[in-house]
């Protein structure tokens, strides 16, 4: 079955710096890759997603890149702000086979003012 | 916010007792999912449903059963709760039109003593 590895587990940056979180997946059939942000005590919320037929997607300060050959995808946050502090999860799925998400272990991002 | 309601939001019970968690949606989505979240493990799929009376197992289904008798309700049952099932449980829903993200409920914090 699918396995998703996420690194780093913790990341501390200064406000205004960039943050990068990386994930690798094992199942070459995976074709949809969402990223979720979870604040303490809250539910995971989608921040960006990418399909397997796209190499990069941007939404304001957030971007995701996908390398299907290497089976890895990354989240890039630019101009970080204290409110970006949270746990971020990557996930992978074959969306047309039940859409069961396999999550990475999470990255705790801390943005210091 | 997606129309998802989980109940109860918090529950404390004893080992060996049955427990049922409810997920209710108002979006008329075909797919519904139950995940558990534990430190160091991210979110792991327990069971999911792809329609009324249609369910399938996820990564960590042992000790859990589910039922879906109506589109809007997906129940998760622990027949005889164990301390290892102490966790935060999240329900998610997904539209089945293409690669759509899952949207999560607010979670149920379950403690088994």
PDB file of C-alpha atoms in Angstrom, chain A residues 2 31-32 34 36 38 41-46 49-51 87 89 93-106, chain B residues 1-2 9 31 33 35 37 40-45 48 56-59 90 94 98-107 109:
ATOM      1  CA  UNK A   2       0.861   3.663  -0.108  1.00  0.00           C
ATOM      2  CA  UNK A  31      -2.678  11.093  -8.491  1.00  0.00           C
ATOM      3  CA  UNK A  32      -3.851  13.707  -6.000  1.00  0.00           C
ATOM      4  CA  UNK A  34      -3.460  17.770  -0.761  1.00  0.00           C
ATOM      5  CA  UNK A  36      -3.536  20.489   5.302  1.00  0.00           C
ATOM      6  CA  UNK A  38      -3.894  22.138  11.594  1.00  0.00           C
ATOM      7  CA  UNK A  41      -7.072  21.763  18.960  1.00  0.00           C
ATOM      8  CA  UNK A  42      -8.632  22.435  15.567  1.00  0.00           C
ATOM      9  CA  UNK A  43      -9.553  20.374  12.541  1.00  0.00           C
ATOM     10  CA  UNK A  44      -7.201  19.947   9.558  1.00  0.00           C
ATOM     11  CA  UNK A  45      -7.951  22.509   6.868  1.00  0.00           C
ATOM     12  CA  UNK A  46      -6.961  22.279   3.214  1.00  0.00           C
ATOM     13  CA  UNK A  49      -3.647  20.685  -3.491  1.00  0.00           C
ATOM     14  CA  UNK A  50      -2.103  19.425  -6.721  1.00  0.00           C
ATOM     15  CA  UNK A  51      -3.046  16.810  -9.285  1.00  0.00           C
ATOM     16  CA  UNK A  87       1.212  21.599  12.041  1.00  0.00           C
ATOM     17  CA  UNK A  89       0.322  17.503   6.824  1.00  0.00           C
ATOM     18  CA  UNK A  93      -4.309   9.311  -2.732  1.00  0.00           C
ATOM     19  CA  UNK A  94      -5.628   7.651  -5.835  1.00  0.00           C
ATOM     20  CA  UNK A  95      -8.711   9.855  -5.978  1.00  0.00           C
ATOM     21  CA  UNK A  96     -10.651   7.623  -8.389  1.00  0.00           C
ATOM     22  CA  UNK A  97     -10.201   4.532  -6.182  1.00  0.00           C
ATOM     23  CA  UNK A  98     -12.039   5.647  -3.065  1.00  0.00           C
ATOM     24  CA  UNK A  99      -9.897   8.710  -2.403  1.00  0.00           C
ATOM     25  CA  UNK A 100      -8.438   7.261   0.787  1.00  0.00           C
ATOM     26  CA  UNK A 101      -5.855   9.704   2.063  1.00  0.00           C
ATOM     27  CA  UNK A 102      -2.513   8.455   3.355  1.00  0.00           C
ATOM     28  CA  UNK A 103      -0.976  11.182   5.484  1.00  0.00           C
ATOM     29  CA  UNK A 104       2.590  12.075   6.330  1.00  0.00           C
ATOM     30  CA  UNK A 105       3.505  12.331   9.995  1.00  0.00           C
ATOM     31  CA  UNK A 106       3.243  16.121  10.081  1.00  0.00           C
TER      32      UNK A 106
ATOM     33  CA  UNK B   1     -17.113  25.659   6.234  1.00  0.00           C
ATOM     34  CA  UNK B   2     -18.327  22.290   5.019  1.00  0.00           C
ATOM     35  CA  UNK B   9     -17.192  16.368  20.876  1.00  0.00           C
ATOM     36  CA  UNK B  31     -17.904   9.752   0.342  1.00  0.00           C
ATOM     37  CA  UNK B  33     -14.332   8.837   6.106  1.00  0.00           C
ATOM     38  CA  UNK B  35      -9.703   8.904  10.783  1.00  0.00           C
ATOM     39  CA  UNK B  37      -5.138  11.133  15.063  1.00  0.00           C
ATOM     40  CA  UNK B  40       3.644  10.787  15.963  1.00  0.00           C
ATOM     41  CA  UNK B  41       1.242   9.046  13.576  1.00  0.00           C
ATOM     42  CA  UNK B  42      -0.563  11.856  11.823  1.00  0.00           C
ATOM     43  CA  UNK B  43      -4.031  10.869  10.668  1.00  0.00           C
ATOM     44  CA  UNK B  44      -4.824   7.257   9.841  1.00  0.00           C
ATOM     45  CA  UNK B  45      -7.892   5.997   8.013  1.00  0.00           C
ATOM     46  CA  UNK B  48     -14.749   4.849   4.762  1.00  0.00           C
ATOM     47  CA  UNK B  56     -14.676  -0.516   3.297  1.00  0.00           C
ATOM     48  CA  UNK B  57     -11.717  -0.849   5.639  1.00  0.00           C
ATOM     49  CA  UNK B  58      -8.828   1.527   6.027  1.00  0.00           C
ATOM     50  CA  UNK B  59      -5.337   1.182   7.530  1.00  0.00           C
ATOM     51  CA  UNK B  90     -12.076  13.010  12.739  1.00  0.00           C
ATOM     52  CA  UNK B  94     -15.690  14.419  -0.126  1.00  0.00           C
ATOM     53  CA  UNK B  98     -13.131  14.512  -9.799  1.00  0.00           C
ATOM     54  CA  UNK B  99     -10.117  14.990  -7.529  1.00  0.00           C
ATOM     55  CA  UNK B 100     -11.783  16.908  -4.714  1.00  0.00           C
ATOM     56  CA  UNK B 101     -10.301  17.489  -1.260  1.00  0.00           C
ATOM     57  CA  UNK B 102     -11.692  15.975   1.886  1.00  0.00           C
ATOM     58  CA  UNK B 103     -13.187  18.392   4.396  1.00  0.00           C
ATOM     59  CA  UNK B 104     -12.950  17.549   8.054  1.00  0.00           C
ATOM     60  CA  UNK B 105     -15.273  17.868  11.006  1.00  0.00           C
ATOM     61  CA  UNK B 106     -14.176  19.374  14.321  1.00  0.00           C
ATOM     62  CA  UNK B 107     -13.240  16.018  15.831  1.00  0.00           C
ATOM     63  CA  UNK B 109     -11.770  13.582  21.715  1.00  0.00           C
TER      64      UNK B 109
END
